[in-house]
């Protein structure tokens, strides 16, 4: 399942983030890539020791926390602190790769199993050429280039790439998270059920069958979720 969520960041948050991103120092992105991924990764990232990283992460995680659509799609248990990357000039692409399943927390406090990935865009699509995020999975091959402040959420098990940026710069944030529901098929069913219930509630109100179906949603979540 791949979903896009518009306007994850407010206009003010986006403006603040873009100021920080313009001031930040950037280093080679190979530092967070696995062995296979490092061979095809050629972009820049904000290093862990950057003084700008704390506020940038706070902005992104705060926005995720209040986003109901993100919650129901990802059912996040643990989120690895977001990373910020830049594509342009000579460091302009990231070939097809798969992300490592287990990611160490930057502070050494343990591991996060990457079940769900997300990319949040900071550059407007018209400000660069190329830089298409292509996600290839059993649901097909999707090419994405979203407006600034919008996000795509997809399974970490997919193969994906960012094609070369041939004009301008593409700045984005990428995230890995461990879901309360490990299995992508179960997550998909819970998402579909939750979305259908939302529509039903709007169309016919909180009728008794709707209440019973809501109970089924929570009973499935109880059966499948870990905390
Ligand atoms: Ni990746």
Coordinates of C-alpha atoms and ligand atoms in Angstrom, one line a residue:
X1 CA 0.0 0.0 0.0
X2 CA 1.3 3.4 -0.9
X3 CA -0.6 6.6 0.2
X4 CA 0.2 10.3 -0.1
X5 CA -0.8 12.9 2.5
X6 CA -1.0 16.5 1.5
X7 CA 0.0 19.5 3.7
X8 CA 1.6 17.5 6.5
X9 CA 3.4 20.7 7.5
X10 CA 1.7 24.1 7.9
X11 CA 2.9 27.0 5.8
X12 CA 4.8 28.4 8.8
X13 CA 6.4 25.1 9.6
X14 CA 7.5 24.7 6.0
X15 CA 9.0 28.2 6.0
X16 CA 10.9 27.6 9.2
X17 CA 12.2 24.2 8.0
X18 CA 13.3 25.6 4.7
X19 CA 15.3 28.4 6.5
X20 CA 17.0 25.7 8.7
X21 CA 17.7 23.5 5.7
X22 CA 19.3 26.4 3.8
X23 CA 21.6 27.1 6.8
X24 CA 22.6 23.5 7.6
X25 CA 25.8 21.8 6.7
X26 CA 25.6 18.8 4.4
X27 CA 27.8 15.7 4.1
X28 CA 27.8 12.5 1.9
X29 CA 24.6 10.4 2.4
X30 CA 26.5 7.1 2.3
X31 CA 26.9 7.2 6.1
X32 CA 23.4 5.8 6.7
X33 CA 23.2 3.4 3.8
X34 CA 23.7 -0.4 4.0
X35 CA 26.4 -2.0 1.9
X36 CA 24.3 -2.6 -1.2
X37 CA 22.6 0.8 -1.0
X38 CA 25.9 2.7 -0.5
X39 CA 27.1 1.5 -3.9
X40 CA 24.2 3.4 -5.7
X41 CA 23.7 6.3 -3.2
X42 CA 25.0 9.7 -4.3
X43 CA 23.3 12.5 -2.3
X44 CA 23.9 14.7 0.7
X45 CA 22.6 14.5 4.2
X46 CA 22.6 16.6 7.3
X47 CA 25.0 15.0 9.7
X48 CA 24.0 13.7 13.2
X49 CA 26.0 16.4 14.9
X50 CA 24.4 19.3 13.1
X51 CA 22.9 21.9 15.4
X52 CA 19.9 22.3 13.0
X53 CA 18.9 18.7 13.2
X54 CA 17.1 18.8 16.6
X55 CA 14.6 21.5 15.5
X56 CA 14.1 20.0 12.1
X57 CA 13.2 16.7 13.6
X58 CA 11.0 18.3 16.2
X59 CA 9.0 20.0 13.4
X60 CA 8.5 16.8 11.4
X61 CA 7.7 14.6 14.3
X62 CA 5.3 17.1 15.7
X63 CA 3.5 17.3 12.4
X64 CA 3.3 13.4 12.2
X65 CA 1.9 13.2 15.7
X66 CA -1.2 15.3 14.9
X67 CA -1.9 13.6 11.5
X68 CA -4.7 11.1 11.8
X69 CA -4.3 9.8 8.3
X70 CA -0.6 9.0 8.9
X71 CA -1.5 7.3 12.2
X72 CA -4.1 5.0 10.6
X73 CA -1.9 4.1 7.6
X74 CA 1.3 3.5 9.5
X75 CA 0.1 2.6 13.0
X76 CA 3.5 3.7 14.3
X77 CA 5.1 2.2 17.3
X78 CA 8.7 3.6 17.0
X79 CA 9.9 6.2 14.6
X80 CA 13.6 6.5 13.8
X81 CA 14.6 10.2 14.0
X82 CA 14.0 11.6 10.5
X83 CA 17.0 12.2 8.1
X84 CA 17.2 15.1 5.7
X85 CA 18.7 14.7 2.2
X86 CA 19.6 16.9 -0.7
X87 CA 20.0 16.0 -4.4
X88 CA 21.5 18.3 -6.9
X89 CA 24.8 19.2 -8.7
X90 CA 27.2 16.2 -8.6
X91 CA 25.3 14.5 -5.8
X92 CA 22.1 14.0 -7.5
X93 CA 20.6 10.5 -7.4
X94 CA 20.1 7.3 -5.4
X95 CA 19.7 4.1 -7.6
X96 CA 17.4 1.2 -7.0
X97 CA 18.0 -0.2 -3.6
X98 CA 16.3 -1.8 -0.6
X99 CA 16.6 -0.3 2.9
X100 CA 18.1 -2.2 5.8
X101 CA 15.4 -4.0 7.9
X102 CA 16.9 -3.1 11.2
X103 CA 18.0 0.5 11.9
X104 CA 20.1 1.5 14.9
X105 CA 18.9 4.6 16.9
X106 CA 21.4 7.4 16.4
X107 CA 21.8 7.6 20.2
X108 CA 22.6 3.9 20.5
X109 CA 19.4 3.2 22.5
X110 CA 18.4 0.2 20.4
X111 CA 16.9 -0.8 17.0
X112 CA 13.9 0.1 15.0
X113 CA 12.5 -2.5 12.6
X114 CA 11.7 -0.7 9.3
X115 CA 8.2 -1.7 8.4
X116 CA 7.0 1.6 7.0
X117 CA 9.0 4.3 5.1
X118 CA 7.9 7.9 4.4
X119 CA 9.3 10.7 2.4
X120 CA 8.3 14.3 3.1
X121 CA 9.1 16.8 0.4
X122 CA 10.6 20.3 1.1
X123 CA 11.2 21.5 -2.5
X124 CA 8.4 22.5 -4.8
X125 CA 8.3 20.2 -7.9
X126 CA 8.7 23.1 -10.3
X127 CA 12.1 24.1 -8.7
X128 CA 13.9 21.0 -10.0
X129 CA 13.9 18.5 -12.9
X130 CA 14.2 14.8 -12.4
X131 CA 14.4 13.6 -8.7
X132 CA 11.4 11.3 -9.1
X133 CA 10.9 8.9 -6.2
X134 CA 10.0 5.5 -7.8
X135 CA 8.6 2.8 -5.6
X136 CA 8.4 -0.7 -7.0
X137 CA 6.3 -3.3 -5.2
X138 CA 3.6 -5.9 -5.6
X139 CA 1.1 -2.9 -6.0
X140 CA 3.0 -1.8 -9.1
X141 CA 5.6 0.9 -9.9
X142 CA 4.8 4.4 -8.8
X143 CA 6.7 7.6 -9.6
X144 CA 6.2 10.4 -7.2
X145 CA 7.1 14.1 -7.0
X146 CA 4.9 15.8 -4.4
X147 CA 4.5 19.5 -3.5
X148 CA 6.5 20.9 -0.6
X149 CA 5.0 19.9 2.8
X150 CA 3.4 16.7 1.4
X151 CA 4.4 13.1 2.2
X152 CA 4.3 9.6 0.7
X153 CA 4.0 6.6 3.0
X154 CA 5.0 3.1 1.6
X155 CA 6.3 -0.3 2.8
X156 CA 10.0 -0.4 3.7
X157 CA 10.1 -3.8 2.0
X158 CA 9.8 -2.1 -1.4
X159 CA 12.6 -1.5 -3.9
X160 CA 12.9 2.2 -4.7
X161 CA 15.1 4.9 -6.3
X162 CA 15.5 8.7 -6.7
X163 CA 16.3 9.5 -10.3
X164 CA 19.0 12.1 -11.1
X165 CA 18.2 15.7 -10.4
X166 CA 19.3 17.5 -13.6
X167 CA 18.2 21.1 -12.6
X168 CA 17.8 22.8 -9.2
X169 CA 17.8 21.0 -5.9
X170 CA 15.5 18.4 -4.3
X171 CA 15.4 18.5 -0.5
X172 CA 13.4 15.9 1.4
X173 CA 13.1 14.1 4.7
X174 CA 13.0 10.3 4.9
X175 CA 11.8 8.2 7.8
X176 CA 11.7 4.7 8.9
X177 CA 9.3 3.4 11.4
X178 CA 8.3 0.2 13.2
X179 CA 4.6 -0.4 13.0
X180 CA 2.4 -1.8 15.8
X181 CA 1.2 -4.2 13.1
X182 CA 4.2 -5.9 11.5
X183 CA 2.4 -7.5 8.5
X184 CA 1.8 -5.1 5.6
X185 CA -1.4 -7.1 4.5
X186 CA -2.9 -6.8 8.0
X187 CA -2.0 -3.0 8.1
X188 CA -3.7 -2.6 4.7
X189 CA -6.9 -4.3 5.9
X190 CA -7.0 -2.2 9.0
X191 CA -6.5 1.0 6.9
X192 CA -9.3 0.0 4.5
X193 CA -11.7 -0.8 7.3
X194 CA -10.9 2.4 9.1
X195 CA -11.4 4.5 6.0
X196 CA -14.7 2.7 5.1
X197 CA -16.0 3.3 8.7
X198 CA -15.1 7.0 8.3
X199 CA -17.3 7.2 5.2
X200 CA -20.1 5.2 6.7
X201 CA -20.2 7.4 9.8
X202 CA -20.5 10.5 7.5
X203 CA -23.2 8.9 5.3
X204 CA -25.4 7.2 7.9
X205 CA -24.1 8.3 11.3
X206 CA -23.2 6.3 14.3
X207 CA -25.7 3.5 13.7
X208 CA -25.6 0.2 15.7
X209 CA -24.0 -1.7 12.8
X210 CA -21.4 1.0 12.5
X211 CA -20.6 0.7 16.2
X212 CA -20.3 -3.1 15.9
X213 CA -18.0 -2.7 12.9
X214 CA -15.9 -0.2 14.8
X215 CA -15.7 -2.9 17.5
X216 CA -14.4 -5.3 14.9
X217 CA -11.7 -2.8 13.9
X218 CA -10.5 -2.6 17.4
X219 CA -10.7 -6.3 18.0
X220 CA -8.5 -6.9 14.9
X221 CA -6.1 -4.3 16.2
X222 CA -6.0 -6.0 19.6
X223 CA -5.3 -9.3 17.9
X224 CA -2.5 -8.1 15.5
X225 CA -0.9 -5.1 17.3
X226 CA 2.3 -5.2 19.5
X227 CA 3.2 -2.4 21.8
Ligands
LIG1 NI1 15.9 4.0 0.6

